[in-house]
mmCIF file of C-alpha atoms in Angstrom:
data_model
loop_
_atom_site.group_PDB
_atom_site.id
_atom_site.type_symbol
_atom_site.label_atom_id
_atom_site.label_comp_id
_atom_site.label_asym_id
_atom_site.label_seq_id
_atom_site.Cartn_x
_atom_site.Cartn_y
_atom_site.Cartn_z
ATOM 1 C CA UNK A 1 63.968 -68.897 -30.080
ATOM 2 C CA UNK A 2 62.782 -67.941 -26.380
ATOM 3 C CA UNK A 3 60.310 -69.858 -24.615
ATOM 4 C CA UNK A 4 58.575 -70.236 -21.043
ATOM 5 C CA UNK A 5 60.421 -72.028 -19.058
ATOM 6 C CA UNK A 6 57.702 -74.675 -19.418
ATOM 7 C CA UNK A 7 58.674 -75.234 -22.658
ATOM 8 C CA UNK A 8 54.953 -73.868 -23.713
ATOM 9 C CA UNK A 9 54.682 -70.575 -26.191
ATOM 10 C CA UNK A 10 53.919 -67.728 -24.570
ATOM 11 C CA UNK A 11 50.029 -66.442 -25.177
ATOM 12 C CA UNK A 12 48.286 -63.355 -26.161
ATOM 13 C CA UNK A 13 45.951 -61.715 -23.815
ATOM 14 C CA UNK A 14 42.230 -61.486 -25.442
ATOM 15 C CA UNK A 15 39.974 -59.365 -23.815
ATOM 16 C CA UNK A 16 36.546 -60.229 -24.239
ATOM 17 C CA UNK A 17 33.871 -57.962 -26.312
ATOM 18 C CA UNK A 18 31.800 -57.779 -23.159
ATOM 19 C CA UNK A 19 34.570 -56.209 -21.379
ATOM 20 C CA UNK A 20 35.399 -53.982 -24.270
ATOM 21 C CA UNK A 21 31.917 -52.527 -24.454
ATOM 22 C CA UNK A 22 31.710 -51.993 -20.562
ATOM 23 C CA UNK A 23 34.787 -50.269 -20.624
ATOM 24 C CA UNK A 24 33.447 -47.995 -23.721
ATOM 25 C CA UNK A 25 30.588 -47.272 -21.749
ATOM 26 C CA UNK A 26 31.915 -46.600 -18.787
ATOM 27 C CA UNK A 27 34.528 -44.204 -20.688
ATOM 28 C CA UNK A 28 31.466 -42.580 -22.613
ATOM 29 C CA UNK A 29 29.267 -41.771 -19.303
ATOM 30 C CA UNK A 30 32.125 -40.146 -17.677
ATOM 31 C CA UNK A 31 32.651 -37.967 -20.680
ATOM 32 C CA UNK A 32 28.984 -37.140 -20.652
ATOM 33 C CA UNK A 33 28.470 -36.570 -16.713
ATOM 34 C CA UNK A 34 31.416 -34.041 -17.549
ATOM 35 C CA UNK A 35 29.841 -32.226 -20.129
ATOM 36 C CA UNK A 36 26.723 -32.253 -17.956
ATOM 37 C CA UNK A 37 28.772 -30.472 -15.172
ATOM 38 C CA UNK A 38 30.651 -28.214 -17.484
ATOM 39 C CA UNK A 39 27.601 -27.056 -18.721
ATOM 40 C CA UNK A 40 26.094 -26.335 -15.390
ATOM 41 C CA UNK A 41 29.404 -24.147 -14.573
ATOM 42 C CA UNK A 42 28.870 -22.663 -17.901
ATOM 43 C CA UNK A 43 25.241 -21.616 -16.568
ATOM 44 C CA UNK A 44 26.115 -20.475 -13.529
ATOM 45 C CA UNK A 45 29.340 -18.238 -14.857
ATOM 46 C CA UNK A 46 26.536 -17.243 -17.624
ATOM 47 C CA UNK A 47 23.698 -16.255 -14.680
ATOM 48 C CA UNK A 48 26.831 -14.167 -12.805
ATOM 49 C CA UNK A 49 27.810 -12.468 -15.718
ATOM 50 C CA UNK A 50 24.633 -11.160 -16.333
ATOM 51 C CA UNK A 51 23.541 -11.125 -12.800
ATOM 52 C CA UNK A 52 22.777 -7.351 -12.485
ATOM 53 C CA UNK A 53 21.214 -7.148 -16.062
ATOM 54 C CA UNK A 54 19.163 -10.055 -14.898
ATOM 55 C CA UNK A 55 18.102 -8.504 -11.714
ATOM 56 C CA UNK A 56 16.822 -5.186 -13.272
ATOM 57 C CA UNK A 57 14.966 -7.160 -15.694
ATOM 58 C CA UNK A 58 13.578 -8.802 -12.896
ATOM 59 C CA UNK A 59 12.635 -5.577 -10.966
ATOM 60 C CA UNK A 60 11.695 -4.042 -14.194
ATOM 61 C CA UNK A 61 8.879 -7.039 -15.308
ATOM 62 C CA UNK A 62 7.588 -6.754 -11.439
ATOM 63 C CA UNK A 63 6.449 -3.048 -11.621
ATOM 64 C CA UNK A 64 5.303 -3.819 -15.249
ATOM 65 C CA UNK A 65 1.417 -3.684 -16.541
ATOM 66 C CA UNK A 66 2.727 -5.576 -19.454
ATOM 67 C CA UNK A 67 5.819 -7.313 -18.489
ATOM 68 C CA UNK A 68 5.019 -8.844 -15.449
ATOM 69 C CA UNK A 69 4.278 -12.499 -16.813
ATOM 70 C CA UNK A 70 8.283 -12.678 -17.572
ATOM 71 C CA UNK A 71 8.944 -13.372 -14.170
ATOM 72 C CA UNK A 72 7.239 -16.605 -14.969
ATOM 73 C CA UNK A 73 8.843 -17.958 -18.476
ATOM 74 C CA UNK A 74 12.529 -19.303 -16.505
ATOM 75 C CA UNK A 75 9.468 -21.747 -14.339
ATOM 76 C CA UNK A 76 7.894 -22.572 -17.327
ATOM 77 C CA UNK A 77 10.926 -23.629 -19.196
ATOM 78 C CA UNK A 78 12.418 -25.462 -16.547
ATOM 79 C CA UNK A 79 8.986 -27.549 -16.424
ATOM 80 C CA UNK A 80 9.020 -28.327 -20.263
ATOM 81 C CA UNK A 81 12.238 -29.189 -20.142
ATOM 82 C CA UNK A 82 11.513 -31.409 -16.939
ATOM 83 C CA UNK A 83 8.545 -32.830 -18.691
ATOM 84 C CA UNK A 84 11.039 -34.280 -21.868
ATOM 85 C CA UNK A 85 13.729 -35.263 -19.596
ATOM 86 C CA UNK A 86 13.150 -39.372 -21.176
ATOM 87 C CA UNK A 87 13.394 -37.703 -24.675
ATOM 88 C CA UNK A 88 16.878 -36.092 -24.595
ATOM 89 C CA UNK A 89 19.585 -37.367 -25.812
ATOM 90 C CA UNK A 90 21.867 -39.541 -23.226
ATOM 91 C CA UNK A 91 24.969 -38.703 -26.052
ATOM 92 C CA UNK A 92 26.563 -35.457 -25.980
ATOM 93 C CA UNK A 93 28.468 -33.899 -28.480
ATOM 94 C CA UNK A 94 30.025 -31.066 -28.753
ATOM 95 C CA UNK A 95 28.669 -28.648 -32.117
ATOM 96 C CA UNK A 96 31.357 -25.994 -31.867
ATOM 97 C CA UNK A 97 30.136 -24.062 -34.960
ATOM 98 C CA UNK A 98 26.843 -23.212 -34.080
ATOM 99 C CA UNK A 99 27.926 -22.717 -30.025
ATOM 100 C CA UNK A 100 30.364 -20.412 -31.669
ATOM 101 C CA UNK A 101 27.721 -18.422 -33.876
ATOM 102 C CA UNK A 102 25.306 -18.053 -31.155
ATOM 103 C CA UNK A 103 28.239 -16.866 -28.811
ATOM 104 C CA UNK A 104 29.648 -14.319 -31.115
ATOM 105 C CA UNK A 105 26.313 -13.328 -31.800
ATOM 106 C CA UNK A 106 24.916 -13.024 -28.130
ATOM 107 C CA UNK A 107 28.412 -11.011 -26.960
ATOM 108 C CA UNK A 108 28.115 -8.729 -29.762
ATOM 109 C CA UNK A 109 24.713 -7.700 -28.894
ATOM 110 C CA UNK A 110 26.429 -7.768 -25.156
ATOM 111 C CA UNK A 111 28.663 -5.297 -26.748
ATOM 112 C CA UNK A 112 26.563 -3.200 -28.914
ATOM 113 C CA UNK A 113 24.645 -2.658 -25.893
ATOM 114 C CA UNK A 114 27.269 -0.687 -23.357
ATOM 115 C CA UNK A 115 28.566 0.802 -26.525
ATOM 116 C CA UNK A 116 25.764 2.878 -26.873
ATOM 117 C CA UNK A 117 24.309 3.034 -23.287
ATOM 118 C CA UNK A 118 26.489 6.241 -22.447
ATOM 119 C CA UNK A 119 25.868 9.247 -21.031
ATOM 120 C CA UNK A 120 25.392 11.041 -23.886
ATOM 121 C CA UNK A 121 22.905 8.273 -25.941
ATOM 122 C CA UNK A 122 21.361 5.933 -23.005
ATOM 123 C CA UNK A 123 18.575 3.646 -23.934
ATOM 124 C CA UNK A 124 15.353 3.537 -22.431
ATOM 125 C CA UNK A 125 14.760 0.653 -19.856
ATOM 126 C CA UNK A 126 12.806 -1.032 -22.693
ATOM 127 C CA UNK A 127 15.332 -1.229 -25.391
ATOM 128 C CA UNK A 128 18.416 -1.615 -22.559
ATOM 129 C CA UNK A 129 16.652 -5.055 -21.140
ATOM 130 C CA UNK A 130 15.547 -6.172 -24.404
ATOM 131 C CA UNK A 131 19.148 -6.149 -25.866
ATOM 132 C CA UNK A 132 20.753 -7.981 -22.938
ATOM 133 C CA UNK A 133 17.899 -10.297 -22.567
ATOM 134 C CA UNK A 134 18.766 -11.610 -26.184
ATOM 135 C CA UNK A 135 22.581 -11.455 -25.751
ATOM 136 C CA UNK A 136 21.896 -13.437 -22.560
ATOM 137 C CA UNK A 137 19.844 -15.887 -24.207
ATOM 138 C CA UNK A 138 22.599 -16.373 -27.602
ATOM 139 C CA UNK A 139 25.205 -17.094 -25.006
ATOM 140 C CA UNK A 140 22.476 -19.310 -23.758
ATOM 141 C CA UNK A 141 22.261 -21.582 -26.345
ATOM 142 C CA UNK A 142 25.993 -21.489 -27.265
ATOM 143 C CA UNK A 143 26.547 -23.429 -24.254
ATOM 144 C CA UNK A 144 23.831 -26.045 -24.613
ATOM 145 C CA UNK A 145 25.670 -25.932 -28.525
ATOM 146 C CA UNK A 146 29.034 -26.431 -26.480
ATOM 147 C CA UNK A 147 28.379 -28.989 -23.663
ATOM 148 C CA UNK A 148 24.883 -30.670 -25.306
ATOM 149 C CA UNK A 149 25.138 -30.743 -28.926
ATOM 150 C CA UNK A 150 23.210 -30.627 -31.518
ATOM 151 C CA UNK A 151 21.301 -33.285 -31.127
ATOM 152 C CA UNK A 152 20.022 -32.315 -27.535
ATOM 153 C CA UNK A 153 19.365 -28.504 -28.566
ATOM 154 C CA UNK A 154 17.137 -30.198 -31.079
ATOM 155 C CA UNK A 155 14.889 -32.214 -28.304
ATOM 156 C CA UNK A 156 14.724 -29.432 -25.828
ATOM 157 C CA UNK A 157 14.303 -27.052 -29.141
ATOM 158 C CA UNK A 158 10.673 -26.057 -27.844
ATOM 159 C CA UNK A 159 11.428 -25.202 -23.967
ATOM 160 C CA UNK A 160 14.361 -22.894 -24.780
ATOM 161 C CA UNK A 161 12.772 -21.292 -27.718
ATOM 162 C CA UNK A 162 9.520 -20.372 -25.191
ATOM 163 C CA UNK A 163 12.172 -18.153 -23.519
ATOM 164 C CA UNK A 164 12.180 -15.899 -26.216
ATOM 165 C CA UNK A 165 9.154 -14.308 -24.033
ATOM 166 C CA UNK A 166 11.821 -13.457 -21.340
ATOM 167 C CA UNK A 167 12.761 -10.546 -24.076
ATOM 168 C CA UNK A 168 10.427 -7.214 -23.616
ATOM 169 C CA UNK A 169 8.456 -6.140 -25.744
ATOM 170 C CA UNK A 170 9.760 -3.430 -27.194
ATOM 171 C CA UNK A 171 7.581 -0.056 -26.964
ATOM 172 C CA UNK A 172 7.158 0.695 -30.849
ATOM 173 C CA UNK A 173 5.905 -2.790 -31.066
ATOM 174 C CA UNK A 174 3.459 -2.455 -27.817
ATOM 175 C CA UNK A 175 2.352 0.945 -29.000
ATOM 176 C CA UNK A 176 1.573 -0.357 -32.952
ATOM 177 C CA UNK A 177 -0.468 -3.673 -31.271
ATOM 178 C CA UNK A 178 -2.278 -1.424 -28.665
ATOM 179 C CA UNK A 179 -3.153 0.872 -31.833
ATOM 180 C CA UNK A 180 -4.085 -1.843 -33.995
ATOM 181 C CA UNK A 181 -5.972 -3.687 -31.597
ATOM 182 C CA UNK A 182 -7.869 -0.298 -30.051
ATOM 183 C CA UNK A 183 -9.526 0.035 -33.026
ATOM 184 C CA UNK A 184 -10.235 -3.556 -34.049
ATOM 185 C CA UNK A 185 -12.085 -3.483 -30.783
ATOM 186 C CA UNK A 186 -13.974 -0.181 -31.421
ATOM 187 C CA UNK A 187 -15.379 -2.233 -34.959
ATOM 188 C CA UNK A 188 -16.317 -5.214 -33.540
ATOM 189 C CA UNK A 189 -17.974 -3.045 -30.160
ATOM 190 C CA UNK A 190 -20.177 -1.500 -33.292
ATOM 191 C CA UNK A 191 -21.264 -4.794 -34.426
ATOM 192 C CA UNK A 192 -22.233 -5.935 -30.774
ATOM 193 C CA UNK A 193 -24.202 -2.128 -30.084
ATOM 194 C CA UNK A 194 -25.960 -2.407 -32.908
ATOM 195 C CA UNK A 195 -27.034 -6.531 -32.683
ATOM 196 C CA UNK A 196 -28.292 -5.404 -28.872
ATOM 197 C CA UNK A 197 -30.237 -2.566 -30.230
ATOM 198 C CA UNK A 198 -28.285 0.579 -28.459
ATOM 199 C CA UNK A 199 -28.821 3.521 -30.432
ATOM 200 C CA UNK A 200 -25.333 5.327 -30.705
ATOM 201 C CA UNK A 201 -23.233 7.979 -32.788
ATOM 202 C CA UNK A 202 -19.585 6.530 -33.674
ATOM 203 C CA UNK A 203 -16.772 8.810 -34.644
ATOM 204 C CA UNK A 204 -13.925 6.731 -35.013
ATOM 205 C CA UNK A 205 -13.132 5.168 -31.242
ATOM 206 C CA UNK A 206 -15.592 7.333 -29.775
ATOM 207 C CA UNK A 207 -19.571 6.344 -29.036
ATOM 208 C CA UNK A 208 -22.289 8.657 -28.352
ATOM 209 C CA UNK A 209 -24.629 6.388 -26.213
ATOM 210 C CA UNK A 210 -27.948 7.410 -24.903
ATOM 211 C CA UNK A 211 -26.166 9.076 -21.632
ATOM 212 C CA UNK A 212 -22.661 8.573 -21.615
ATOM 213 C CA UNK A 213 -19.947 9.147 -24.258
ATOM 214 C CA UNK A 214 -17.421 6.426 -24.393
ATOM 215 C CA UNK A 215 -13.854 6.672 -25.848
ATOM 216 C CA UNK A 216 -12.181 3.480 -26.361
ATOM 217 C CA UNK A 217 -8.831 4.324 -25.190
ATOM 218 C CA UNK A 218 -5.233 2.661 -25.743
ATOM 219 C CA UNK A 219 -5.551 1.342 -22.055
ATOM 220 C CA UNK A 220 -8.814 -0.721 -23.525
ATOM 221 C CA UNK A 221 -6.603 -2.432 -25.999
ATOM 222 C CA UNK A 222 -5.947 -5.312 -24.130
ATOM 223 C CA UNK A 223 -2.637 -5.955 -24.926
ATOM 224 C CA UNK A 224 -1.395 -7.776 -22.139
ATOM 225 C CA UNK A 225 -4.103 -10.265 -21.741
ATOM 226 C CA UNK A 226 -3.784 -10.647 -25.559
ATOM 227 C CA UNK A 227 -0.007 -11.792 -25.178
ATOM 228 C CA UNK A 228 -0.353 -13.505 -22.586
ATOM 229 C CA UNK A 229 -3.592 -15.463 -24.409
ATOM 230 C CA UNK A 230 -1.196 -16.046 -27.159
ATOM 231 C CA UNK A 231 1.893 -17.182 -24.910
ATOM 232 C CA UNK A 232 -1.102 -19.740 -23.476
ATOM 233 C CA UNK A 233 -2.150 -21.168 -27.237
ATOM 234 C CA UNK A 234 1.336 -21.955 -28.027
ATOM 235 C CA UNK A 235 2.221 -23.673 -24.801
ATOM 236 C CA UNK A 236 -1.259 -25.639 -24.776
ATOM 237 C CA UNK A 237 -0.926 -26.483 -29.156
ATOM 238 C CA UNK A 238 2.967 -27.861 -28.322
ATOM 239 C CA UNK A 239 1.402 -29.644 -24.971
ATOM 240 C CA UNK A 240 -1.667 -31.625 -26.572
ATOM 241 C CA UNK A 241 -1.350 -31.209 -30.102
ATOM 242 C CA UNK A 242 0.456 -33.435 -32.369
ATOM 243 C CA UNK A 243 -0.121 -31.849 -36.228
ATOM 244 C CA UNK A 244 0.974 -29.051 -37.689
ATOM 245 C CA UNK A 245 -2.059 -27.299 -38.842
ATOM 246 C CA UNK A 246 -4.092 -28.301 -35.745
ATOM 247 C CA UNK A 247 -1.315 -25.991 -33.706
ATOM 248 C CA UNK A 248 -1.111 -22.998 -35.859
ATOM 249 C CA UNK A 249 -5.765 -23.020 -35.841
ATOM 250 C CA UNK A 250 -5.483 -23.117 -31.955
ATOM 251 C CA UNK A 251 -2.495 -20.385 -32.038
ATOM 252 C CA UNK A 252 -4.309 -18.244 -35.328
ATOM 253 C CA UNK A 253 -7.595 -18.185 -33.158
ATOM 254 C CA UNK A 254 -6.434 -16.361 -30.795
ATOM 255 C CA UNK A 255 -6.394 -12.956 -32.482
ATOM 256 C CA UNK A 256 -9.788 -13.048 -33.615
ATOM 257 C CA UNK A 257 -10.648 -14.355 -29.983
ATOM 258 C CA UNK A 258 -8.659 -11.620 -28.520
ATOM 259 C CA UNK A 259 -10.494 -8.743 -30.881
ATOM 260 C CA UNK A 260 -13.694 -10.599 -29.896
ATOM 261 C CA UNK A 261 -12.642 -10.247 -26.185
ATOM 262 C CA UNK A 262 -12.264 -6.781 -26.480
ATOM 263 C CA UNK A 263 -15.091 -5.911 -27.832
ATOM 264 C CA UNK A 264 -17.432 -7.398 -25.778
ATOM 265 C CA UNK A 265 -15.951 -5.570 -22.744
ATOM 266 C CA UNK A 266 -16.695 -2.714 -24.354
ATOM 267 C CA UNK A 267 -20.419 -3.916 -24.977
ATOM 268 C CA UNK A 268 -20.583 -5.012 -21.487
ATOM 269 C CA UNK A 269 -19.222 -1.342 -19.864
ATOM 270 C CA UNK A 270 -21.464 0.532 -22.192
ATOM 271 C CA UNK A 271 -24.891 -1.080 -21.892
ATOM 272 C CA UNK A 272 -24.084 -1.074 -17.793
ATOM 273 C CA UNK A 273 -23.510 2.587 -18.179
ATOM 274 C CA UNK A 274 -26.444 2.838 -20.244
ATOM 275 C CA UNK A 275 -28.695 0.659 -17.981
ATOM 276 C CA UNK A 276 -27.399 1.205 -14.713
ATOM 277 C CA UNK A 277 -25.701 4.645 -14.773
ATOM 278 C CA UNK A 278 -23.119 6.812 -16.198
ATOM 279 C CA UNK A 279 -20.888 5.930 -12.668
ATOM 280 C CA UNK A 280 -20.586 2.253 -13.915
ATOM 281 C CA UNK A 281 -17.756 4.091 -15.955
ATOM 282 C CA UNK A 282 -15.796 4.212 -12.759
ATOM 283 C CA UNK A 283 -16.740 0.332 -11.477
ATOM 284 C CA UNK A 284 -14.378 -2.551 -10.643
ATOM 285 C CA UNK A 285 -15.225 -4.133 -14.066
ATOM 286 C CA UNK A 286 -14.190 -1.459 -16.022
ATOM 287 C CA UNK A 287 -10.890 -0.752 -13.603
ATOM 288 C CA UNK A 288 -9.994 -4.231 -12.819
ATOM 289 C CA UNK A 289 -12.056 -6.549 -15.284
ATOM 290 C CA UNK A 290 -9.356 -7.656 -17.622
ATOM 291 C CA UNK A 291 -8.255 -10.685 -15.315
ATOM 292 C CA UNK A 292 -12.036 -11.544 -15.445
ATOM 293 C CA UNK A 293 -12.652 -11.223 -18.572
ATOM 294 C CA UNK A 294 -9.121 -12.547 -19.904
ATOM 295 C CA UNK A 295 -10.663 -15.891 -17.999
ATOM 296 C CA UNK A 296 -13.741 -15.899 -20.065
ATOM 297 C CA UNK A 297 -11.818 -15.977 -23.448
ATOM 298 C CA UNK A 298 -9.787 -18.974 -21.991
ATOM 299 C CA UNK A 299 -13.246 -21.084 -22.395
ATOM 300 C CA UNK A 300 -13.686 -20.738 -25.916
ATOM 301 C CA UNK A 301 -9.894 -21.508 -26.158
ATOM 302 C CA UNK A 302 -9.782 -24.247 -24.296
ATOM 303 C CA UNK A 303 -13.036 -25.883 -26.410
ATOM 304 C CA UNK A 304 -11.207 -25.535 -29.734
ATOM 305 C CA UNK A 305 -8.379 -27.161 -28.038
ATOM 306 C CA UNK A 306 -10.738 -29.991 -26.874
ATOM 307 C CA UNK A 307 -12.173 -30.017 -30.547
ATOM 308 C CA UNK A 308 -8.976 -30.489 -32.367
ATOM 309 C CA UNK A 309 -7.621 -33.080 -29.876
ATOM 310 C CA UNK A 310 -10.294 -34.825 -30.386
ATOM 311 C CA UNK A 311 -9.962 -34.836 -33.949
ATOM 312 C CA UNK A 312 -6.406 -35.698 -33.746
ATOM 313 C CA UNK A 313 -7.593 -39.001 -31.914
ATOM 314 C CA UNK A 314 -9.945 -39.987 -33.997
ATOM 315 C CA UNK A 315 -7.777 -39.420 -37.212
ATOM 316 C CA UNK A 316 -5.012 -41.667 -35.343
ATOM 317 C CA UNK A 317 -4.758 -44.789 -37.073
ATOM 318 C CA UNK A 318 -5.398 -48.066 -34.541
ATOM 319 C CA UNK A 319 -2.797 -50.600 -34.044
ATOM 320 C CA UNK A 320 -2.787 -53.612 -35.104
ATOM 321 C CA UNK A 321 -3.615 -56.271 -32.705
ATOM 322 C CA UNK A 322 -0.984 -59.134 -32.276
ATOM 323 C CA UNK A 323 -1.089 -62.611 -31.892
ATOM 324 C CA UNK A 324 0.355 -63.592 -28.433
#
């Protein structure tokens, strides 16, 4: 039988646990560090591929009545994201099915797109950005899928969802709202005439005041300030609100607030044309009032958002003190 030639046994090396569990942590942040990196690759192939796409977008939202506020949802998701950078997931693992859903689905729509955008069928800008916008954004989330897991899509679930707003709206859906919501507006502007004592004639969108005929028109729908109201509620509800139903009041209130809104500007325009002159029709206010008036709708927002918060407080249960 072999032995040292001390005469001992030989012995067995034992690492110890401590060791063990360094070494499986170091081994487990370099994995992670390279997912990190892969994903960022994955992101910046992603931004490239799409790069001209991206860019019309871009240049399409800028010269935009209505789309303009895209240009600011990337910013906005990037600071959420920022914001929950403690609640993420240090772990990643890779969730190939989904990652490979979301891919097939996003280059499919990729496809789809330059299928039909030919000479002989192109899309309008609308329809042409709003297609690669959501491709874009399913390849998107494949890779967070890919190099994040699931478990990490699920923390940062809110910030990437709020890009959805990147996406257009699309035209049919801009043109039913402004519709819908010109002649909302022309109802509630009756109420308001009548509770300020104007004598008027209605036919439909169209009031007969004492010198002026006003037509509420699909420019007066509001539209824009509307979405972007809404856009606001959502942010603010996932921001300082911790209960379900307290988020979907402050997010349902906005299109009775945004009707209201509407209205009133219409009350406002009138009675100045009424009390001032028919030229008031042509003013700032009416041109270049939404902004103002968009600002004023924010305070009654902003109070229910106080009310429910503090609500939410109060309805918080108080720790229990403990003995040092």
């Amino acid at each position: 039988m072999p032995s040292s030639s001390n005469g001992a046994a030989p012995r067995e090396t034992i690492i110890p646990a401590e060791a063990q569990n360094v070494s499986e942590s170091s081994a487990s942040g370099h994995r992670n560090m390279w997912r990190f990196w892969s994903g960022a690759c994955f992101v910046v192939l992603l931004l490239a591929a799409f790069g001209r796409p991206l860019l019309g977008l871009a240049d399409y939202a800028a010269h935009s009545s209505l789309h303009s506020y895209i240009l600011l949802i990337p910013f906005v998701s990037g600071y959420l994201l920022y914001l929950r950078r403690d609640q993420l997931p240090k772990e990643r693992v890779a969730d190939l099915p989904f990652g490979i859903v979301l891919l097939a689905g996003g280059l499919g729509v990729f496809a789809f797109t330059y299928w039909v955008h030919v000479p002989r069928l192109v899309l309008a800008d609308n329809y042409y950005f709003v297609l690669l916008t959501i491709s874009f954004l399913c390849c998107l989330a494949a890779g967070g899928f890919f190099f994040f897991g699931r478990d990490w899509m699920r923390a940062a679930a809110f910030p990437l969802a709020y890009l959805i707003f990147m996406v257009p709206m699309p035209d049919a859906m801009a043109d039913a709202l402004e519709t819908a919501s010109k002649y909302a507006s022309a109802e509630v502007a009756n109420v308001l005439f009548h509770l300020s004592g104007t004598p008027l004639v209605r036919a439909g969108v169209v009031f007969q005041l004492p010198n002026i005929t006003i037509e509420v028109a699909q420019e007066c729908s509001g539209i824009r300030s509307s979405w972007v109201l809404l856009m606001t509620s959502i942010l603010a509800a996932n921001l300082f609100l911790k209960t379900s139903w307290r988020r979907f009041a402050l997010v349902a209130f906005v299109i009775p607030l945004a009707i209201l809104r509407n209205g009133f500007r219409i009350l406002v325009i009138g009675l100045l044309c009424v009390n001032v002159g028919p030229q008031m029709i042509h003013s700032v206010i009416h041109r270049r009032g939404g902004p103002a008036f968009f600002m004023l709708s924010l305070i009654p927002l902003f109070v229910l958002l106080w009310w429910l918060r503090k609500g939410e407080t109060r309805a918080r249960p108080e720790e229990p003190h403990r003995a040092p």
